[in-house]
Amino acid sequence: MSNITLYVPDKVKEKMDSYSEIRWSEVVRQAINKKLIETRKLELLKKYVEKEPFTDGDLVWMDEHDWHPVDEQQMKLSFIKEVQKRSKGKFIRAKKVEDLFE
């Protein structure tokens, strides 16, 4: 594992020291990992929007992180309205699956 040196203002260091139970190196490590994941998602989202093909590495990364650029798209308002309309529709109460296909 590599080491990095991080400089913080004295006032920040004083506040950090008052919370000795917190492993600040772990906080920083998690923040860096989060930023790396966000950055990678943005790269893949850009590829998706520009209709560039994904590499095998891209697909593996997306699978490992259970993520795809489509996950970031908002649903179209027309689709949402259609789902809401259908959910207010008439329902059939059935005891068996066969009852649905009369």
GROMACS .gro file of C-alpha atoms in nm, residues 25-88:
model
   64
   25SER     CA    1  -0.663   0.778   0.733
   26GLU     CA    2  -0.963   0.550   0.675
   27VAL     CA    3  -1.192   0.853   0.628
   28VAL     CA    4  -0.956   0.990   0.363
   29ARG     CA    5  -0.916   0.647   0.198
   30GLN     CA    6  -1.295   0.612   0.168
   31ALA     CA    7  -1.330   0.966   0.031
   32ILE     CA    8  -1.066   0.897  -0.234
   33ASN     CA    9  -1.232   0.569  -0.334
   34LYS     CA   10  -1.572   0.738  -0.354
   35LYS     CA   11  -1.431   1.012  -0.578
   36LEU     CA   12  -1.260   0.755  -0.802
   37ILE     CA   13  -1.588   0.565  -0.845
   38GLU     CA   14  -1.780   0.886  -0.920
   39THR     CA   15  -1.517   0.986  -1.176
   40ARG     CA   16  -1.529   0.645  -1.345
   41LYS     CA   17  -1.908   0.661  -1.359
   42LEU     CA   18  -1.888   1.001  -1.527
   43GLU     CA   19  -1.643   0.865  -1.785
   44LEU     CA   20  -1.873   0.573  -1.864
   45LEU     CA   21  -2.179   0.797  -1.871
   46LYS     CA   22  -2.004   1.021  -2.124
   47LYS     CA   23  -1.925   0.717  -2.339
   48TYR     CA   24  -2.287   0.608  -2.318
   49VAL     CA   25  -2.425   0.951  -2.412
   50GLU     CA   26  -2.181   0.982  -2.702
   51LYS     CA   27  -2.274   0.627  -2.812
   52GLU     CA   28  -1.915   0.505  -2.789
   53PRO     CA   29  -1.875   0.130  -2.743
   54PHE     CA   30  -1.782  -0.001  -2.400
   55THR     CA   31  -1.462  -0.201  -2.367
   56ASP     CA   32  -1.454  -0.538  -2.196
   57GLY     CA   33  -1.287  -0.361  -1.903
   58ASP     CA   34  -1.574  -0.112  -1.886
   59LEU     CA   35  -1.827  -0.394  -1.875
   60VAL     CA   36  -1.634  -0.579  -1.605
   61TRP     CA   37  -1.612  -0.261  -1.395
   62MET     CA   38  -1.986  -0.196  -1.434
   63ASP     CA   39  -2.063  -0.554  -1.334
   64GLU     CA   40  -1.833  -0.540  -1.030
   65HIS     CA   41  -2.000  -0.219  -0.915
   66ASP     CA   42  -2.353  -0.328  -1.009
   67TRP     CA   43  -2.395  -0.009  -1.210
   68HIS     CA   44  -2.482   0.094  -1.565
   69PRO     CA   45  -2.520   0.444  -1.716
   70VAL     CA   46  -2.891   0.376  -1.768
   71ASP     CA   47  -2.922   0.375  -1.388
   72GLU     CA   48  -2.846   0.748  -1.394
   73GLN     CA   49  -3.116   0.844  -1.641
   74GLN     CA   50  -3.439   0.985  -1.513
   75MET     CA   51  -3.758   0.819  -1.621
   76LYS     CA   52  -3.953   1.007  -1.883
   77LEU     CA   53  -4.253   1.188  -1.740
   78SER     CA   54  -4.482   1.016  -1.992
   79PHE     CA   55  -4.369   0.675  -1.863
   80ILE     CA   56  -4.429   0.777  -1.502
   81LYS     CA   57  -4.778   0.903  -1.587
   82GLU     CA   58  -4.858   0.579  -1.771
   83VAL     CA   59  -4.751   0.370  -1.471
   84GLN     CA   60  -4.959   0.588  -1.239
   85LYS     CA   61  -5.260   0.559  -1.471
   86ARG     CA   62  -5.231   0.182  -1.486
   87SER     CA   63  -5.191   0.153  -1.111
   88LYS     CA   64  -5.529   0.326  -1.069
   0.00000   0.00000   0.00000
